Amino acid sequence: MQRHPVRRDSRTAPTDPTVHSAGRSNDPTVVHEVSGEIRWVDTDLQRIVVHVTDAGSHAGASLGQDLTFALDDAKIATQDIDGDGDRNVADLLPGVHVRVRTRIARSRTSQVPDLLEATSVATLPGSS
């Protein structure tokens, strides 16, 4: 009788106690989504200040506050107002209503930093 090698099930834990998977981060990030009116724009520093009038579940504590967003790597979805062919910070004007998304470490959600890195900015319909 010929013996077959024992097949190891890939779903079982490794027998070596020093081997383990990376697992989840100890401090995962959460998406903060806020909507509001742009109060101030700095095209040189690529920053905007938004007065928050609506906020997603994680950003609820930001209602009524003015938050500053850095737009260095943000995706900007707006009309090309200045006609230069690019959609950038120069196309965002004070008084325009926007939706801004950013990611913050879950442990920092109660104490929002002074400057947030926006991942995307979109003008909302009906904005001037």
Coordinates of N, CA, C and O in Angstrom, one line a residue:
M1 N 0.8 -1.2 0.0 CA 0.0 0.0 0.0 C 0.9 1.2 0.0 O 1.8 1.4 0.8
Q2 N 0.5 2.2 -0.9 CA 1.3 3.4 -1.1 C 0.7 4.5 -0.2 O -0.5 4.7 -0.3
R3 N 1.5 5.2 0.5 CA 1.0 6.3 1.3 C 1.1 7.6 0.6 O 2.1 7.9 -0.1
H4 N 0.1 8.4 0.7 CA 0.1 9.7 0.1 C 0.5 10.7 1.1 O 0.2 10.6 2.3
P5 N 1.2 11.8 0.7 CA 1.6 12.8 1.6 C 0.4 13.5 2.2 O -0.6 13.7 1.5
V6 N 0.5 13.9 3.4 CA -0.6 14.6 4.1 C -0.7 16.0 3.5 O 0.3 16.7 3.5
R7 N -1.8 16.4 3.0 CA -2.0 17.7 2.5 C -2.4 18.7 3.6 O -3.3 18.4 4.4
R8 N -1.7 19.7 3.7 CA -2.0 20.7 4.7 C -3.1 21.7 4.3 O -3.0 22.2 3.2
D9 N -4.1 21.9 5.1 CA -5.2 22.8 4.7 C -4.7 24.2 4.9 O -4.1 24.6 6.0
S10 N -4.8 25.0 3.9 CA -4.3 26.4 3.9 C -5.1 27.3 4.9 O -4.6 28.4 5.3
R11 N -6.2 26.8 5.3 CA -7.0 27.7 6.3 C -6.6 27.5 7.7 O -7.1 28.2 8.6
T12 N -5.8 26.5 8.0 CA -5.4 26.3 9.4 C -4.3 27.2 9.8 O -3.5 27.7 8.9
A13 N -4.1 27.4 11.0 CA -3.0 28.3 11.5 C -1.7 27.6 11.3 O -1.6 26.4 11.5
P14 N -0.7 28.4 11.1 CA 0.7 27.8 11.0 C 1.1 27.2 12.3 O 0.7 27.7 13.4
T15 N 1.9 26.2 12.3 CA 2.4 25.6 13.5 C 3.5 26.4 14.1 O 3.8 26.2 15.3
D16 N 4.2 27.2 13.3 CA 5.3 28.0 13.8 C 4.8 29.2 14.5 O 4.1 30.0 13.9
P17 N 5.0 29.3 15.8 CA 4.4 30.5 16.6 C 5.0 31.8 16.2 O 4.4 32.8 16.5
T18 N 6.1 31.9 15.5 CA 6.7 33.2 15.1 C 6.1 33.7 13.8 O 6.3 34.8 13.4
V19 N 5.3 32.9 13.1 CA 4.7 33.3 11.8 C 3.3 33.8 12.1 O 2.5 33.1 12.7
H20 N 3.0 35.0 11.6 CA 1.7 35.5 11.7 C 1.4 36.5 10.5 O 2.4 37.0 10.0
S21 N 0.2 36.7 10.3 CA -0.2 37.7 9.2 C -0.1 39.1 9.7 O 0.0 39.3 10.9
A22 N 0.0 40.0 8.8 CA 0.1 41.4 9.2 C -1.1 41.9 10.0 O -1.0 42.7 10.9
G23 N -2.3 41.4 9.6 CA -3.5 41.8 10.3 C -3.9 43.2 10.1 O -3.3 43.9 9.2
R24 N -4.9 43.7 10.8 CA -5.4 45.1 10.6 C -4.5 46.0 11.4 O -3.8 45.7 12.4
S25 N -4.5 47.2 11.0 CA -3.8 48.3 11.7 C -4.4 48.5 13.0 O -5.5 48.3 13.2
N26 N -3.5 48.9 14.0 CA -4.0 49.1 15.3 C -4.8 50.4 15.4 O -5.6 50.6 16.3
D27 N -4.6 51.3 14.4 CA -5.4 52.5 14.4 C -5.8 52.8 13.0 O -5.3 53.6 12.3
P28 N -6.9 52.2 12.5 CA -7.4 52.3 11.2 C -7.9 53.7 10.9 O -8.3 54.4 11.9
T29 N -7.9 54.1 9.7 CA -8.5 55.4 9.3 C -10.0 55.3 9.0 O -10.4 54.3 8.5
V30 N -10.7 56.4 9.2 CA -12.1 56.5 8.8 C -12.3 57.7 7.9 O -11.6 58.6 8.0
V31 N -13.3 57.6 7.1 CA -13.6 58.6 6.1 C -14.5 59.7 6.8 O -15.5 59.4 7.4
H32 N -14.1 60.9 6.7 CA -14.9 62.1 7.2 C -15.4 62.8 6.0 O -14.6 63.2 5.1
E33 N -16.7 62.9 5.9 CA -17.3 63.6 4.7 C -18.1 64.8 5.3 O -19.0 64.6 6.1
V34 N -17.7 66.0 4.8 CA -18.5 67.2 5.3 C -18.9 68.0 4.1 O -18.3 67.9 3.0
S35 N -20.0 68.7 4.2 CA -20.4 69.6 3.2 C -20.6 71.0 3.8 O -20.9 71.1 5.0
G36 N -20.4 72.0 3.0 CA -20.5 73.4 3.5 C -20.1 74.4 2.5 O -19.8 74.1 1.4
E37 N -20.0 75.6 3.0 CA -19.7 76.7 2.1 C -18.2 77.1 2.3 O -17.7 77.1 3.4
I38 N -17.6 77.3 1.2 CA -16.2 77.8 1.2 C -16.1 79.2 1.8 O -16.8 80.1 1.3
R39 N -15.4 79.4 2.9 CA -15.2 80.7 3.5 C -14.0 81.4 3.0 O -14.0 82.6 2.8
W40 N -12.9 80.7 2.7 CA -11.7 81.3 2.3 C -10.9 80.3 1.4 O -10.9 79.1 1.6
V41 N -10.1 80.9 0.4 CA -9.3 80.1 -0.5 C -7.9 80.7 -0.5 O -7.8 81.9 -0.7
D42 N -6.9 79.8 -0.4 CA -5.5 80.3 -0.6 C -4.9 79.4 -1.7 O -4.6 78.2 -1.5
T43 N -4.9 80.0 -2.9 CA -4.4 79.3 -4.1 C -2.9 79.0 -4.0 O -2.4 78.0 -4.5
D44 N -2.1 79.8 -3.3 CA -0.6 79.6 -3.2 C -0.4 78.4 -2.3 O 0.5 77.5 -2.7
L45 N -1.0 78.3 -1.2 CA -0.8 77.1 -0.3 C -1.7 76.0 -0.6 O -1.6 74.9 0.0
Q46 N -2.6 76.1 -1.5 CA -3.6 75.1 -1.9 C -4.4 74.6 -0.7 O -4.5 73.4 -0.3
R47 N -5.1 75.6 -0.1 CA -5.9 75.3 1.1 C -7.2 76.0 1.0 O -7.3 77.1 0.4
I48 N -8.3 75.4 1.6 CA -9.6 76.1 1.7 C -10.1 76.0 3.1 O -9.7 75.0 3.8
V49 N -10.9 76.9 3.5 CA -11.6 76.8 4.8 C -13.1 76.7 4.5 O -13.7 77.4 3.7
V50 N -13.7 75.6 5.0 CA -15.1 75.3 4.8 C -15.9 75.4 6.1 O -15.5 74.9 7.1
H51 N -17.0 76.1 6.0 CA -17.9 76.2 7.2 C -18.9 75.0 7.0 O -19.6 74.9 6.1
V52 N -18.8 74.0 8.0 CA -19.5 72.8 7.9 C -21.0 72.9 8.2 O -21.3 73.4 9.3
T53 N -21.8 72.6 7.2 CA -23.3 72.6 7.5 C -23.9 71.2 7.5 O -25.0 71.1 7.9
D54 N -23.2 70.2 7.0 CA -23.7 68.9 7.0 C -22.5 68.0 7.1 O -21.4 68.3 6.6
A55 N -22.6 66.9 7.9 CA -21.5 66.0 8.1 C -21.9 64.6 8.2 O -23.0 64.3 8.6
G56 N -21.0 63.7 7.7 CA -21.3 62.2 7.8 C -21.2 61.8 9.3 O -20.9 62.5 10.2
S57 N -21.4 60.5 9.5 CA -21.5 59.9 10.9 C -20.2 60.2 11.7 O -20.2 60.5 12.8
H58 N -19.0 60.0 11.0 CA -17.8 60.1 11.8 C -17.4 61.6 12.0 O -16.6 61.9 12.9
A59 N -17.9 62.5 11.2 CA -17.6 63.9 11.3 C -18.6 64.7 11.9 O -18.6 65.9 11.9
G60 N -19.6 64.1 12.6 CA -20.7 64.8 13.2 C -20.3 65.9 14.2 O -21.0 66.9 14.3
A61 N -19.2 65.7 14.9 CA -18.7 66.7 15.8 C -18.3 68.0 15.1 O -18.1 69.0 15.8
S62 N -18.1 68.0 13.8 CA -17.6 69.1 13.1 C -18.7 70.1 12.7 O -18.4 71.2 12.1
L63 N -20.0 69.8 12.9 CA -21.1 70.6 12.5 C -20.9 72.0 13.0 O -20.7 72.2 14.2
G64 N -21.1 73.0 12.2 CA -21.0 74.4 12.6 C -19.6 75.0 12.8 O -19.4 76.1 13.0
Q65 N -18.6 74.2 12.5 CA -17.2 74.6 12.7 C -16.6 75.0 11.3 O -17.1 74.6 10.3
D66 N -15.5 75.8 11.3 CA -14.8 76.0 10.1 C -13.6 75.1 10.1 O -12.8 75.1 11.1
L67 N -13.4 74.3 9.1 CA -12.3 73.4 9.0 C -11.4 73.8 7.8 O -11.9 74.2 6.8
T68 N -10.1 73.6 8.0 CA -9.1 74.0 7.0 C -8.6 72.7 6.3 O -8.2 71.7 7.0
F69 N -8.7 72.7 5.0 CA -8.3 71.5 4.2 C -7.1 71.8 3.3 O -7.2 72.8 2.6
A70 N -6.1 71.0 3.3 CA -5.0 71.1 2.3 C -5.4 70.3 1.1 O -5.9 69.1 1.2
L71 N -5.2 70.8 -0.1 CA -5.7 70.2 -1.3 C -4.5 69.7 -2.2 O -4.7 69.6 -3.4
D72 N -3.4 69.5 -1.6 CA -2.2 69.1 -2.4 C -2.4 67.9 -3.3 O -2.1 67.9 -4.5
D73 N -3.0 66.8 -2.8 CA -3.2 65.6 -3.5 C -4.7 65.3 -3.7 O -5.0 64.2 -4.0
A74 N -5.5 66.3 -3.5 CA -7.0 66.0 -3.6 C -7.5 66.0 -5.0 O -7.0 66.7 -5.9
K75 N -8.5 65.2 -5.3 CA -9.1 65.2 -6.6 C -10.2 66.2 -6.5 O -11.0 66.2 -5.6
I76 N -10.2 67.2 -7.4 CA -11.1 68.3 -7.4 C -12.1 68.2 -8.6 O -11.7 68.1 -9.7
A77 N -13.3 68.1 -8.2 CA -14.4 67.9 -9.2 C -15.2 69.2 -9.3 O -16.1 69.4 -8.4
T78 N -14.9 70.1 -10.2 CA -15.6 71.4 -10.3 C -15.5 71.8 -11.8 O -14.8 71.2 -12.6
Q79 N -16.2 72.9 -12.1 CA -16.1 73.5 -13.4 C -14.8 74.3 -13.5 O -14.3 74.8 -12.5
D80 N -14.3 74.4 -14.7 CA -13.1 75.1 -15.0 C -13.5 76.6 -15.1 O -13.7 77.1 -16.2
I81 N -13.5 77.3 -14.0 CA -14.0 78.7 -13.9 C -13.0 79.7 -14.6 O -13.4 80.6 -15.3
D82 N -11.7 79.4 -14.3 CA -10.7 80.4 -14.8 C -10.3 80.1 -16.3 O -9.6 80.9 -16.8
G83 N -10.8 79.0 -16.9 CA -10.6 78.7 -18.3 C -9.1 78.3 -18.6 O -8.7 78.4 -19.8
D84 N -8.4 77.9 -17.6 CA -7.0 77.4 -17.9 C -6.9 76.0 -18.4 O -5.8 75.5 -18.7
G85 N -8.0 75.3 -18.4 CA -8.0 73.9 -18.8 C -7.7 72.9 -17.7 O -7.8 71.7 -17.8
D86 N -7.4 73.4 -16.5 CA -7.2 72.5 -15.3 C -8.3 72.8 -14.3 O -8.8 73.9 -14.1
R87 N -8.7 71.7 -13.6 CA -9.6 71.9 -12.4 C -8.8 71.8 -11.2 O -8.3 70.7 -10.8
N88 N -8.6 73.0 -10.6 CA -7.7 73.0 -9.4 C -8.3 74.0 -8.4 O -9.4 74.5 -8.5
V89 N -7.4 74.4 -7.4 CA -7.9 75.3 -6.3 C -8.3 76.6 -6.9 O -9.2 77.2 -6.3
A90 N -7.8 77.1 -8.0 CA -8.2 78.4 -8.5 C -9.6 78.4 -9.0 O -10.2 79.5 -9.2
D91 N -10.2 77.2 -9.2 CA -11.6 77.1 -9.6 C -12.6 77.1 -8.5 O -13.8 77.1 -8.7
L92 N -12.1 77.1 -7.3 CA -12.9 77.1 -6.1 C -13.0 78.5 -5.5 O -12.0 79.1 -5.3
L93 N -14.2 79.0 -5.4 CA -14.4 80.4 -4.9 C -15.1 80.5 -3.6 O -16.0 79.6 -3.3
P94 N -14.9 81.5 -2.8 CA -15.7 81.7 -1.6 C -17.2 81.8 -1.9 O -17.6 82.4 -2.9
G95 N -18.0 81.2 -1.1 CA -19.4 81.2 -1.3 C -19.9 79.9 -2.0 O -21.1 79.7 -2.0
V96 N -19.1 79.1 -2.6 CA -19.5 77.9 -3.3 C -19.7 76.8 -2.3 O -18.9 76.6 -1.4
H97 N -20.7 76.0 -2.5 CA -21.0 74.9 -1.6 C -20.2 73.7 -2.1 O -20.3 73.3 -3.3
V98 N -19.5 73.0 -1.2 CA -18.7 71.8 -1.6 C -18.9 70.7 -0.7 O -19.4 70.8 0.4
R99 N -18.5 69.5 -1.2 CA -18.4 68.3 -0.3 C -17.0 67.9 -0.3 O -16.3 67.7 -1.3
V100 N -16.4 67.7 0.9 CA -15.0 67.4 1.1 C -14.9 66.1 1.8 O -15.6 65.8 2.8
R101 N -14.0 65.2 1.3 CA -13.7 63.9 2.0 C -12.3 63.9 2.4 O -11.4 64.4 1.7
T102 N -12.1 63.4 3.6 CA -10.7 63.2 4.2 C -10.7 61.9 5.0 O -11.7 61.4 5.3
R103 N -9.5 61.5 5.3 CA -9.3 60.3 6.1 C -8.6 60.7 7.4 O -7.5 61.3 7.3
I104 N -9.1 60.2 8.5 CA -8.5 60.5 9.8 C -8.4 59.3 10.6 O -9.3 58.4 10.5
A105 N -7.3 59.1 11.3 CA -7.1 57.9 12.2 C -8.3 57.9 13.2 O -8.7 58.9 13.7
R106 N -8.8 56.7 13.4 CA -10.0 56.6 14.3 C -9.8 57.1 15.7 O -10.7 57.7 16.3
S107 N -8.6 57.0 16.2 CA -8.3 57.5 17.5 C -8.3 59.0 17.6 O -8.5 59.6 18.6
R108 N -8.2 59.7 16.4 CA -8.2 61.2 16.4 C -9.5 61.8 16.0 O -9.7 63.0 15.9
T109 N -10.6 61.0 15.9 CA -11.9 61.5 15.4 C -12.5 62.5 16.4 O -13.2 63.4 16.0
S110 N -12.2 62.4 17.7 CA -12.8 63.3 18.7 C -12.0 64.6 18.7 O -12.5 65.6 19.2
Q111 N -10.7 64.6 18.3 CA -9.9 65.8 18.3 C -9.3 66.0 16.9 O -8.2 65.6 16.6
V112 N -10.1 66.6 16.1 CA -9.8 66.9 14.7 C -8.6 67.8 14.6 O -8.5 68.8 15.3
P113 N -7.5 67.4 13.8 CA -6.4 68.3 13.7 C -6.7 69.6 13.0 O -7.8 69.8 12.4
D114 N -5.8 70.6 13.2 CA -6.1 72.0 12.6 C -6.1 72.0 11.1 O -6.8 72.7 10.5
L115 N -5.2 71.1 10.5 CA -5.2 71.1 9.0 C -5.4 69.6 8.6 O -4.8 68.7 9.0
L116 N -6.4 69.5 7.8 CA -6.8 68.1 7.3 C -6.4 68.0 5.8 O -6.6 68.9 5.0
E117 N -5.9 66.8 5.4 CA -5.5 66.5 4.1 C -6.8 66.0 3.3 O -7.2 64.9 3.6
A118 N -7.3 66.8 2.4 CA -8.5 66.3 1.7 C -8.1 65.3 0.6 O -7.1 65.4 0.0
T119 N -9.0 64.3 0.5 CA -8.8 63.3 -0.6 C -9.6 63.7 -1.8 O -9.2 63.4 -2.9
S120 N -10.7 64.4 -1.6 CA -11.5 64.9 -2.8 C -12.4 66.1 -2.4 O -12.8 66.2 -1.2
V121 N -12.6 66.9 -3.4 CA -13.5 68.1 -3.2 C -14.4 68.2 -4.4 O -13.9 68.1 -5.5
A122 N -15.7 68.3 -4.2 CA -16.6 68.4 -5.3 C -17.6 69.5 -5.0 O -18.1 69.7 -3.9
T123 N -17.8 70.3 -6.0 CA -18.8 71.4 -5.9 C -20.2 70.7 -6.0 O -20.4 69.8 -6.7
L124 N -21.1 71.3 -5.2 CA -22.5 70.7 -5.1 C -23.4 71.5 -6.1 O -23.2 72.7 -6.3
P125 N -24.4 70.9 -6.6 CA -25.4 71.6 -7.5 C -26.0 72.8 -6.8 O -26.3 72.7 -5.7
G126 N -26.2 73.8 -7.6 CA -26.8 75.0 -7.1 C -25.9 76.0 -6.5 O -26.2 77.0 -6.0
S127 N -24.5 75.6 -6.6 CA -23.5 76.6 -6.1 C -23.3 77.7 -7.1 O -23.5 77.6 -8.3
S128 N -23.0 78.9 -6.5 CA -22.8 80.0 -7.4 C -21.4 80.0 -8.1 O -20.6 79.3 -7.7

